[in-house]
Coordinates of C-alpha atoms in Angstrom, one line a residue:
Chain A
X24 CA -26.2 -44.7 -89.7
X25 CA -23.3 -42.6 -90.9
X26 CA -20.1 -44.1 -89.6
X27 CA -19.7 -46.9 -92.6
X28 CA -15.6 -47.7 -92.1
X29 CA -14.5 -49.9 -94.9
X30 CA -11.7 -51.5 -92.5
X31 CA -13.6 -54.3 -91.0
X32 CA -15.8 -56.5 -92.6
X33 CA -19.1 -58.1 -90.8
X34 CA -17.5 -61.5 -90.9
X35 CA -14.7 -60.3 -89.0
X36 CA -16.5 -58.1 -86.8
X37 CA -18.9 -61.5 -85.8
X38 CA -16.1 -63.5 -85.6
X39 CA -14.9 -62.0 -82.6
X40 CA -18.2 -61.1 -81.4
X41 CA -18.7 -62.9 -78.3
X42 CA -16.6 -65.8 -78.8
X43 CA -18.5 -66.4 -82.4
X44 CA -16.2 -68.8 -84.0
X45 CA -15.0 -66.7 -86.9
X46 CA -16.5 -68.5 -89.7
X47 CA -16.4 -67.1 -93.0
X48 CA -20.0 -65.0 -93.5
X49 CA -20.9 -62.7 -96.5
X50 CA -19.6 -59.9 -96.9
X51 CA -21.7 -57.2 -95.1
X52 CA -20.7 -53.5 -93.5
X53 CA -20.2 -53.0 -90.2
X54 CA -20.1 -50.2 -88.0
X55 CA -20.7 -49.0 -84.2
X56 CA -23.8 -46.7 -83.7
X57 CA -25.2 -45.1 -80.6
X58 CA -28.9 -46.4 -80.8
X59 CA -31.9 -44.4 -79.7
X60 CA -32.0 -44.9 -76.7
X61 CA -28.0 -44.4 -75.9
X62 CA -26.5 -47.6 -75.9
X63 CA -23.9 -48.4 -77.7
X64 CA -24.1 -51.1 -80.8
X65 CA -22.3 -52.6 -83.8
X66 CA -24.4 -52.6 -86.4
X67 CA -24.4 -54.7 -89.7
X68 CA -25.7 -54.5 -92.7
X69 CA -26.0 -51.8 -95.9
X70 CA -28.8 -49.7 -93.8
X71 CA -27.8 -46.7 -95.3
X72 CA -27.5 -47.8 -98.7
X73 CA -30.7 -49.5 -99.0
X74 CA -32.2 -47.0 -97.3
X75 CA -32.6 -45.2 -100.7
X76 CA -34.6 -48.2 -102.2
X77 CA -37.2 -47.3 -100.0
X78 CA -40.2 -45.6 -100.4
X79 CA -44.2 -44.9 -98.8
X80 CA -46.4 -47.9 -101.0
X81 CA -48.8 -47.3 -103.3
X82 CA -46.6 -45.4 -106.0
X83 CA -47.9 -47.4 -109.1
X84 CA -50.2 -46.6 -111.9
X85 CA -52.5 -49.6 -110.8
X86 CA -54.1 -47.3 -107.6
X87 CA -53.3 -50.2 -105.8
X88 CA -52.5 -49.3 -102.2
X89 CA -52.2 -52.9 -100.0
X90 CA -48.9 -53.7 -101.7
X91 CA -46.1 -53.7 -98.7
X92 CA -44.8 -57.2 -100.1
X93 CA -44.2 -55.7 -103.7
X94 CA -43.1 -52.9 -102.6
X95 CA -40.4 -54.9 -100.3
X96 CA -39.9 -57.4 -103.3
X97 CA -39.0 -53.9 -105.6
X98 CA -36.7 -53.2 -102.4
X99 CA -35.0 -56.7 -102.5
X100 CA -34.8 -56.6 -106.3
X101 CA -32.9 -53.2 -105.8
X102 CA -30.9 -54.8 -103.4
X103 CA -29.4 -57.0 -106.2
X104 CA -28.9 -54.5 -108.5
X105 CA -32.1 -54.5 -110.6
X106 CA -33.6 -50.8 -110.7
X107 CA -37.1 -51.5 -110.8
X108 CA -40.3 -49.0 -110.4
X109 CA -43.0 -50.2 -107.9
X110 CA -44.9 -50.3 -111.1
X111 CA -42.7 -52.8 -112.5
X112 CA -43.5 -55.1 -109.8
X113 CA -47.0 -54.9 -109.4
X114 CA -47.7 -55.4 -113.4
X115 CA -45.6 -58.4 -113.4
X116 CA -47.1 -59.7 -110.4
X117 CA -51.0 -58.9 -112.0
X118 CA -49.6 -60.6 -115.0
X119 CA -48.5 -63.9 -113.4
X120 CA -51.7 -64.0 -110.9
X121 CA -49.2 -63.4 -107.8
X122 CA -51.0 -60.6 -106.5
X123 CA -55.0 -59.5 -105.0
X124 CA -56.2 -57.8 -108.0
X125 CA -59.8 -58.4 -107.6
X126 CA -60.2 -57.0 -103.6
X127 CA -63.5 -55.9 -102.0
X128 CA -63.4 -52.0 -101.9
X129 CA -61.9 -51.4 -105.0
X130 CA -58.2 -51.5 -106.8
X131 CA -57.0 -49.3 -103.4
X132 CA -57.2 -52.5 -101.8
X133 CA -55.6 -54.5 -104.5
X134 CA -52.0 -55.6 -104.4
X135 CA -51.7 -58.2 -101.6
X136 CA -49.3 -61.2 -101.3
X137 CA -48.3 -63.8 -99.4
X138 CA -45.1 -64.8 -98.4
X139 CA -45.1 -67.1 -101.0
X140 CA -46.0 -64.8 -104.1
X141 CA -43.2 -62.4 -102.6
X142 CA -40.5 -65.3 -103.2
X143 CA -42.4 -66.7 -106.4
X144 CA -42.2 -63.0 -107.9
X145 CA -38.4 -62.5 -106.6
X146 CA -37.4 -65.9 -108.0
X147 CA -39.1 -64.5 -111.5
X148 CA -36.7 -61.9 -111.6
X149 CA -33.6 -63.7 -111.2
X150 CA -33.3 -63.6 -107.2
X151 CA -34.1 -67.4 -106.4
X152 CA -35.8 -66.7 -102.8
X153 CA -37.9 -69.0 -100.4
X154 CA -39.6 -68.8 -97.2
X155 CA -38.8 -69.7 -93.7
X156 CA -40.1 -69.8 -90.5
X157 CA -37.7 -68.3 -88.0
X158 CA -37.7 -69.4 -84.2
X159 CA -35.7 -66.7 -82.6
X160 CA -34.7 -63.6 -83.7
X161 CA -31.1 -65.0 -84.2
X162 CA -32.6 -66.4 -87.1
X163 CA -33.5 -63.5 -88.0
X164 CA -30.1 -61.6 -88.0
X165 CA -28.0 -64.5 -89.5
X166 CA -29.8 -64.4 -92.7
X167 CA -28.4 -60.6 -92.7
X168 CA -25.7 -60.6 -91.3
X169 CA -25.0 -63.1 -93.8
X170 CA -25.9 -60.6 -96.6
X171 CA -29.4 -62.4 -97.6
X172 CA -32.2 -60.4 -98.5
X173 CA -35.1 -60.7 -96.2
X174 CA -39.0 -59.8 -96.2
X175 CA -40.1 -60.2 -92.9
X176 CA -44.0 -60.4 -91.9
X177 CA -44.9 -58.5 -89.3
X178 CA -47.7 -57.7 -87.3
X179 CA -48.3 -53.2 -88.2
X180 CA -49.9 -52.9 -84.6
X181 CA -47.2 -54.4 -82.5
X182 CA -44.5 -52.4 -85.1
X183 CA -46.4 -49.3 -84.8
X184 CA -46.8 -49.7 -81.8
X185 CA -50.3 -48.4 -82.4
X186 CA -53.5 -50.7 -80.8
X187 CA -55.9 -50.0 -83.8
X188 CA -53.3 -52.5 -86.0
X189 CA -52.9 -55.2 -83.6
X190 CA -56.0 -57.6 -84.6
X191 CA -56.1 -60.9 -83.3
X192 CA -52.4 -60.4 -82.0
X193 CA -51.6 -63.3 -84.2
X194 CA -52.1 -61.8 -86.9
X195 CA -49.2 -60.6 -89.4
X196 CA -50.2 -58.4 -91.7
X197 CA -48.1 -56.3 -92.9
X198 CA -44.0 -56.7 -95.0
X199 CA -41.0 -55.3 -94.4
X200 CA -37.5 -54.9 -95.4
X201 CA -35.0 -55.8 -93.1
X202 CA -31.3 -54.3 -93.7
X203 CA -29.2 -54.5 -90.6
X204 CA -28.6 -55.8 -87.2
X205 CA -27.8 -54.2 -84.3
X206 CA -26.3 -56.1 -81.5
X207 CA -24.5 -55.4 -78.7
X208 CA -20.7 -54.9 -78.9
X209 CA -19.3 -56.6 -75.6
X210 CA -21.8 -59.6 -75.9
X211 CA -23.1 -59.7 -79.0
X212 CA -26.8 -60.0 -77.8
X213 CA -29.6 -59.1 -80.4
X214 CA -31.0 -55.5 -79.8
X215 CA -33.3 -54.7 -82.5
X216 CA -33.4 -54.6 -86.5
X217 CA -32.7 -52.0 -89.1
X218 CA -36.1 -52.3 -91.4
X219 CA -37.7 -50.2 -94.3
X220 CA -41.3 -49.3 -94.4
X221 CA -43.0 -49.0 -97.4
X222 CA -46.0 -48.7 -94.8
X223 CA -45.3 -45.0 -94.1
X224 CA -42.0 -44.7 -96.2
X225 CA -40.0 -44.8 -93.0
X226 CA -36.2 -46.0 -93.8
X227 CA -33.6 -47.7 -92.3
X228 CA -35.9 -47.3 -89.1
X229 CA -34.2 -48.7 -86.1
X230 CA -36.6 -51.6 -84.2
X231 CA -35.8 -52.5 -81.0
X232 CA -35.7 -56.4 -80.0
X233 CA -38.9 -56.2 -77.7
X234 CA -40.1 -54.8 -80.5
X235 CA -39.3 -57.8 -82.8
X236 CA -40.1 -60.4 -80.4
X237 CA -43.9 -59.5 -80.9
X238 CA -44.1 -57.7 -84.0
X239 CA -42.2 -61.0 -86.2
X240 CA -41.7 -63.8 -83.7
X241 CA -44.9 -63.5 -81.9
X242 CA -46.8 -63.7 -85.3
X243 CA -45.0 -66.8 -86.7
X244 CA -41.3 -65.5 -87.9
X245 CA -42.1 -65.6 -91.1
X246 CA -39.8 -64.0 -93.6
X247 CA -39.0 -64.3 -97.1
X248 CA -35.2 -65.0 -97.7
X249 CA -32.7 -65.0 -101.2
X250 CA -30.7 -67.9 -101.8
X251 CA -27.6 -65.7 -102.6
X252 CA -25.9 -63.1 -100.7
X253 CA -26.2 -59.3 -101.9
X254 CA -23.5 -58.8 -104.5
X255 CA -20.0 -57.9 -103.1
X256 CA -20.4 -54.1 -103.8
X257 CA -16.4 -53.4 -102.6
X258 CA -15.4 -56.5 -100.6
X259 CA -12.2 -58.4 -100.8
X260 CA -13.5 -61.4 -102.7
X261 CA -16.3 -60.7 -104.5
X262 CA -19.6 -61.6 -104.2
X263 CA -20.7 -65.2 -103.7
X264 CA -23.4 -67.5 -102.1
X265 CA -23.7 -68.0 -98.6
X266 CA -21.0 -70.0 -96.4
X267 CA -22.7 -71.5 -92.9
X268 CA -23.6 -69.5 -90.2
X269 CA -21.9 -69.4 -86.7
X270 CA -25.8 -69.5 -85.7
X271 CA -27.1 -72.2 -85.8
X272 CA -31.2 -72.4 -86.3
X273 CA -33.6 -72.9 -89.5
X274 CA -32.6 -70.2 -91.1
X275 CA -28.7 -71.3 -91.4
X276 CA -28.2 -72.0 -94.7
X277 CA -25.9 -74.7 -96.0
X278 CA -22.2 -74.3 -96.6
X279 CA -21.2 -73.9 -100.0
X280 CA -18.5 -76.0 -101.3
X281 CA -17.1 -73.3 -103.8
X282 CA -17.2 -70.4 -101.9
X283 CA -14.1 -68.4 -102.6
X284 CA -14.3 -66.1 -100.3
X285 CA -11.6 -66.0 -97.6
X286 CA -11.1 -63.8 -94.5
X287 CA -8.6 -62.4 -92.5
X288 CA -9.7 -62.0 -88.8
X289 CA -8.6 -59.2 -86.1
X290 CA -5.9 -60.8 -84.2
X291 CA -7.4 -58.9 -81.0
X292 CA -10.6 -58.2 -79.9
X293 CA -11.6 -54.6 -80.7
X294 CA -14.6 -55.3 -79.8
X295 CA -14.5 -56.0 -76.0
X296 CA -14.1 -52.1 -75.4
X297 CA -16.9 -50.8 -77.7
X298 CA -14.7 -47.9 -78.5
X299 CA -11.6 -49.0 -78.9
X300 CA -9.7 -48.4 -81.9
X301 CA -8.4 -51.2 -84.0
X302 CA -5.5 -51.0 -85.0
X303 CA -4.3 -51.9 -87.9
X304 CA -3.3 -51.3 -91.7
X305 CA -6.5 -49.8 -92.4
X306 CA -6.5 -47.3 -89.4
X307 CA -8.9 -46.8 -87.7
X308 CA -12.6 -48.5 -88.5
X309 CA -14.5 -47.3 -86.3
X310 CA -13.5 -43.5 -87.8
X311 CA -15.6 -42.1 -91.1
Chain B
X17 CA -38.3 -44.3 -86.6
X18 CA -37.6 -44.2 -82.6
X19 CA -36.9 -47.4 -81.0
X20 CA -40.5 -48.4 -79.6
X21 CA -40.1 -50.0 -76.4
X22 CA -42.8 -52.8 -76.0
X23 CA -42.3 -55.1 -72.5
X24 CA -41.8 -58.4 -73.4
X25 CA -45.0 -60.0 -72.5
X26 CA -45.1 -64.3 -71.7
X27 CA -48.4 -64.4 -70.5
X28 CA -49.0 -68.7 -70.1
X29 CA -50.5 -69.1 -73.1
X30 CA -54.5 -70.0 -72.9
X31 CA -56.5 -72.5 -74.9
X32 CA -58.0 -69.8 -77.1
X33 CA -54.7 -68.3 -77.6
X34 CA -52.5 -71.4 -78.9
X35 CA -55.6 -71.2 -81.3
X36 CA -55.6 -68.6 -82.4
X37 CA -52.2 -68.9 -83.4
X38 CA -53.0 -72.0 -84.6
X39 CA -55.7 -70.8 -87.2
X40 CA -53.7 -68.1 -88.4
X41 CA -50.0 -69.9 -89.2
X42 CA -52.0 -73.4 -90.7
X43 CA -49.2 -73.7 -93.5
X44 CA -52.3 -73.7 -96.4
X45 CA -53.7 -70.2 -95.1
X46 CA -49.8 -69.0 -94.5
X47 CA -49.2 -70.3 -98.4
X48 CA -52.5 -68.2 -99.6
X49 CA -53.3 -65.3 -97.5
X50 CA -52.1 -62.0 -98.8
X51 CA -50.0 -60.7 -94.8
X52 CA -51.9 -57.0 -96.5
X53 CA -55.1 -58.9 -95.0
X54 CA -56.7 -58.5 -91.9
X55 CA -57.5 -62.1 -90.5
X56 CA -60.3 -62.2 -87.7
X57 CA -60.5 -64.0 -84.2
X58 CA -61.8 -67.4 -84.4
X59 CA -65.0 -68.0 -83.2
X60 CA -66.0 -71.3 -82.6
X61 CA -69.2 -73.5 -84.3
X62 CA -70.9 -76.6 -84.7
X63 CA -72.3 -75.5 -88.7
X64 CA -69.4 -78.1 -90.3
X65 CA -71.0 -80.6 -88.6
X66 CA -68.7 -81.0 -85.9
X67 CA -66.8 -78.7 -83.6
X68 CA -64.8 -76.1 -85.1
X69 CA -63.4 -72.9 -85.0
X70 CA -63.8 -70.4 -87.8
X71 CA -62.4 -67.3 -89.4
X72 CA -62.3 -65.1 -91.9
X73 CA -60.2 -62.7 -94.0
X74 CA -60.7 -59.7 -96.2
X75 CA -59.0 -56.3 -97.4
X76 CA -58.0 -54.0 -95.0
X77 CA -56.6 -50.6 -95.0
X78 CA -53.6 -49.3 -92.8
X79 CA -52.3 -45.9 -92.5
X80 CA -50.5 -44.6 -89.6
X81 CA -53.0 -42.6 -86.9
X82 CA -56.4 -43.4 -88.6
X83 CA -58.7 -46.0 -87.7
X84 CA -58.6 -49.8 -89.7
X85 CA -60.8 -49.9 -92.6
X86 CA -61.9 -53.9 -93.6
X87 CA -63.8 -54.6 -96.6
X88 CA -66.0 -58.1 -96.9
X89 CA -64.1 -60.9 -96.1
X90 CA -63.1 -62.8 -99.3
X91 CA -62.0 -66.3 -97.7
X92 CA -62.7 -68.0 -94.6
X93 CA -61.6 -71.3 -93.0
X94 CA -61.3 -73.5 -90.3
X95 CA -59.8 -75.7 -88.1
X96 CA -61.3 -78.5 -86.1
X97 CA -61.8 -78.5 -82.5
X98 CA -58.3 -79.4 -81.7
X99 CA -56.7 -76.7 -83.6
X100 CA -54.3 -78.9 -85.6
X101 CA -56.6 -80.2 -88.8
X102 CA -58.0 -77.8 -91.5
X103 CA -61.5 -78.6 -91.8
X104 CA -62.1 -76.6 -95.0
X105 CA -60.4 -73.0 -96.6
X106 CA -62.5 -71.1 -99.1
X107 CA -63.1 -68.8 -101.3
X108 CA -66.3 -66.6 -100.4
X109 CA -66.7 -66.5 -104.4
X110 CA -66.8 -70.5 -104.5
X111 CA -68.0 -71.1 -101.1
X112 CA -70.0 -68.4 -99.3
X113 CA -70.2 -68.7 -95.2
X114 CA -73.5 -66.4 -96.0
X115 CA -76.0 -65.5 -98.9
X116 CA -75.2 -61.7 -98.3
X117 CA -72.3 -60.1 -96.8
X118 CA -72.0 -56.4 -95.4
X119 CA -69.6 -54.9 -97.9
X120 CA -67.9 -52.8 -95.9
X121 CA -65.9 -50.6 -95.5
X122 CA -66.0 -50.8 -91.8
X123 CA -64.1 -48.4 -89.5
X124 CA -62.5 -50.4 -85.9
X125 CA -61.1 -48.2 -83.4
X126 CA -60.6 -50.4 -80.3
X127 CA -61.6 -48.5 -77.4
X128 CA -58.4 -49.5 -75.6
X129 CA -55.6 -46.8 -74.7
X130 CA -52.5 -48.1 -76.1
X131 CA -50.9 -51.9 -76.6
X132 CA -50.9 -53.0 -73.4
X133 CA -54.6 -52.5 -72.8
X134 CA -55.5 -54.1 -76.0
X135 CA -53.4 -57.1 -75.3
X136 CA -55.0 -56.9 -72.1
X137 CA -58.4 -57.2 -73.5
X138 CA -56.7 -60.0 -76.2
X139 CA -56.4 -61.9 -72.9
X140 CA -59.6 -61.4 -71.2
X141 CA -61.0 -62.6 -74.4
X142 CA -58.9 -65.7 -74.7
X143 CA -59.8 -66.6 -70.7
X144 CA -63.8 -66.1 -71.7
X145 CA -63.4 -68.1 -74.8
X146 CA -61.9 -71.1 -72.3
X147 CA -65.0 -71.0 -70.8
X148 CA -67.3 -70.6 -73.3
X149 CA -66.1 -73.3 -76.2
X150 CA -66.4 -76.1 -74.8
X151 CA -69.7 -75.5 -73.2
X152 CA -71.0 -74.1 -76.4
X153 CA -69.6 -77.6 -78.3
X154 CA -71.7 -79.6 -75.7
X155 CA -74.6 -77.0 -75.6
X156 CA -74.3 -77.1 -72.0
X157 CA -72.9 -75.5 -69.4
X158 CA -72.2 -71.4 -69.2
X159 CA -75.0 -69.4 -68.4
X160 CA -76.4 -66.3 -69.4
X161 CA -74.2 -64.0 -67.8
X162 CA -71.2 -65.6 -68.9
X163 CA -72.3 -65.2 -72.6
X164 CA -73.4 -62.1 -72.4
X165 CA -69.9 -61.2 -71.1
X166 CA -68.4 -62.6 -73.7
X167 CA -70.6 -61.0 -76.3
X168 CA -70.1 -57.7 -75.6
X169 CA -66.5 -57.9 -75.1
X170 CA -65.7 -59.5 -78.3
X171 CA -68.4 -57.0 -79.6
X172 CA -67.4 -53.6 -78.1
X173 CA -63.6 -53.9 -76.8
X174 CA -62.1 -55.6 -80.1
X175 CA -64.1 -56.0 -83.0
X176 CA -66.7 -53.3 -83.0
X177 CA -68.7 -53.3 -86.2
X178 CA -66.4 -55.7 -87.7
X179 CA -69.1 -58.3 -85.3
X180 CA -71.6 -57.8 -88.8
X181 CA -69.4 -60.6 -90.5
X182 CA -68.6 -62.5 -87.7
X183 CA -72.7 -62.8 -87.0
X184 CA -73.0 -65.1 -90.4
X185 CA -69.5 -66.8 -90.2
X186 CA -70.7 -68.6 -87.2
X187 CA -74.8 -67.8 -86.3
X188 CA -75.1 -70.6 -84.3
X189 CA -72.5 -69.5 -82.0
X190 CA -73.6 -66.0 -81.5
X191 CA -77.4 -67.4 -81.2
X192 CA -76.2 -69.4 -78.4
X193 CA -74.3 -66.5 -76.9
X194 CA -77.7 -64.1 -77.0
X195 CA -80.2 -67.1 -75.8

């Protein structure tokens, strides 16, 4: 993740993307990566920037341990701007009962949340958030793509890929961040997620789609979503709620009526040749 | 992280398996349970007063290469025999399924190799759990060997000592199962 270009917007990028009628989207970076295993991808979303928010769970002066959701609220929260300690979150969540602080074991185990809590303590702060059930993992990368912030609940054995985590395979039981998309630059196709890990600190960690399917869809596609789009950090228009998305599903959120945002779109498509330059007053985009 | 490369797997989904789904994503257990919780298999029982299928949840413990640790279970539920109605959620603190509970910690370390196998064994489990429900609901049916299968595959390939709460979530189950 180290080939941001400032050129081309997500919006515009999507809006060629596979015939993707170029609907206005939030803002988000976009930039062609060579995944893990060698394939070739365009990838959206502020991986690398949020990738700093990140950091292993349990870093709080509570001893509590069992706190991915706060720590990926204190991530979402940093996503918005607000520079918060993992401390920070968990005292306000043990002050407004929206957190385990009476667990079995000890305050170790202290500091779970539901989905629910994670949106309740993110709409405390200022980010109004809410929780959806996503049926495919387009769902899933509109609400990025789109700039939202999303918790997603995912099942740590299928993520891990480790058997000891898996439980009753329905289970999911564990939170992560979710930064960026990775799809596939001739048709567009899904191919895995960009998440942070507060379970073993693990940024901007690259997920494959197979991955997804099990670890989030297979578990119930639950995922805690912002209202708003991240603020507009250096895009043309500001920052700005979020317009419709070209994808349609659950997750899509409404059109806003004043969004000012407008968009110019590639006149060609640079994206049917994963390579190819695009031309253009900017140079090149693809380049650092 | 490297990409981990997990074959999509669309197995035809069983009874056992839709429920077990079911139990986990009722909307008033979704609204409630902390996802840092380690939610159990449902096991089915006749204690409610009619046919059921319970489970329960408690504190668990994750860290990367070492072995699950759960503490007591601190809620338990469920559903009725369909899947789709919740038949009661509570507390353990209000509503004990048990006078005494094991406190934990318990250690589970499936015995399976890797992913596959333990979805494998997720599988075999939901096929033996077809067979054995609805005879246990109608105390007829399965015989010995049958249960006995069951019982020690629930017991040894997926829940290991975790089997000292599910004893007294459902006892009339698992007396059935060692009859």
């Amino acid at each position: 993740m180290d080939a941001t270009h400032e050129g081309l917007t997500g919006a515009e990028a999507r809006g060629d993307l596979a015939g993707a009628s170029p609907q206005a989207l939030a803002d988000v970076p976009c930039q062609l990566e060579v995944l893990p295993d060698g394939q070739e991808s365009l990838v959206f979303g502020d991986v690398n920037q949020f990738a700093d928010l990140n950091h292993q769970q349990g870093e709080n002066i509570y001893g509590y341990q069992e706190d991915c959701g706060l720590v990926s609220v204190q991530d979402v929260l940093g996503q918005f701007g607000q520079s918060l300690t993992e401390s920070d979150v968990v005292e306000h969540a043990i002050t407004h009962g929206e957190c385990v602080t009476d667990a079995s074991g000890g305050p170790a185990n202290d500091g779970g949340t539901s989905p629910q809590s994670q949106a309740q303590v993110l709409n405390d702060y200022g980010v109004p958030a809410h929780v959806e059930t996503g049926e495919s993992l387009e769902d899933l990368a509109s609400q990025v793509e789109q700039g939202h912030g999303v918790i997603a609940s995912v099942n740590a054995g299928y993520l891990w890929d480790d058997k000891t985590y898996v439980g009753n395979g329905h289970d999911n039981n564990h939170a992560v961040t979710v930064t960026g998309v990775a799809r596939d630059p001739v048709t567009g196709a899904v191919q895995g997620f960009y998440i942070n890990d507060s379970g073993d600190g693990q940024s901007g960690q690259f997920v494959s789609a197979a991955t997804m399917e099990k670890a989030w869809l297979g578990t119930g596609g639950i995922a805690v979503v912002t209202d708003a789009s991240h603020p507009e950090p250096a895009g043309p228009s500001g920052g700005g709620t979020a317009p419709s998305s070209p994808f349609p599903g659950p997750f899509a959120p409404q059109a806003s009526p004043s969004n000012p945002f407008s968009y110019s779109y590639p006149s060609s498509n640079p994206l049917t040749s994963p390579v190819q330059p695009l031309a253009g007053p900017a140079g090149n985009p693809w380049a650092e | 992280m490297s990409a981990v490369e997990i074959p999509a797997v669309t197995p035809v989904p069983t009874a056992y398996s839709r429920l077990t789904a079911a139990i986990v994503a009722h909307p008033a257990v979704r609204a409630e349970l902390p996802v840092e919780f380690s939610s159990s298999f449902p096991v089915p029982t006749l204690r409610l007063g009619r046919p059921a299928w319970a489970a329960f949840a408690g504190p668990a413990s994750r860290r990367r290469g070492q072995p699950l640790r759960l503490w007591a279970p601190d809620r338990w539920w469920a559903l009725d025999q369909s899947g789709r109605t919740l038949v009661l959620y509570a507390l353990v603190s209000a509503q004990p399924f048990s006078a005494e509970l094991e406190p934990g910690p318990v250690e589970i370390s499936p015995p399976a190799p890797d992913v596959a196998s333990y979805d494998e064994d997720q599988r075999a489990l939901a096929e033996l759990m077809d067979s054995a429900a609805p005879a246990f609901f109608t105390q007829s049916g399965l015989g010995k060997p049958g249960r006995a299968a069951l019982l020690e595959h629930l017991s040894v390939q997926l829940v290991g000592p975790a089997l000292v709460w599910y004893r007294p979530l459902a006892p009339d189950f698992f007396a059935w199962l060692e009859a």
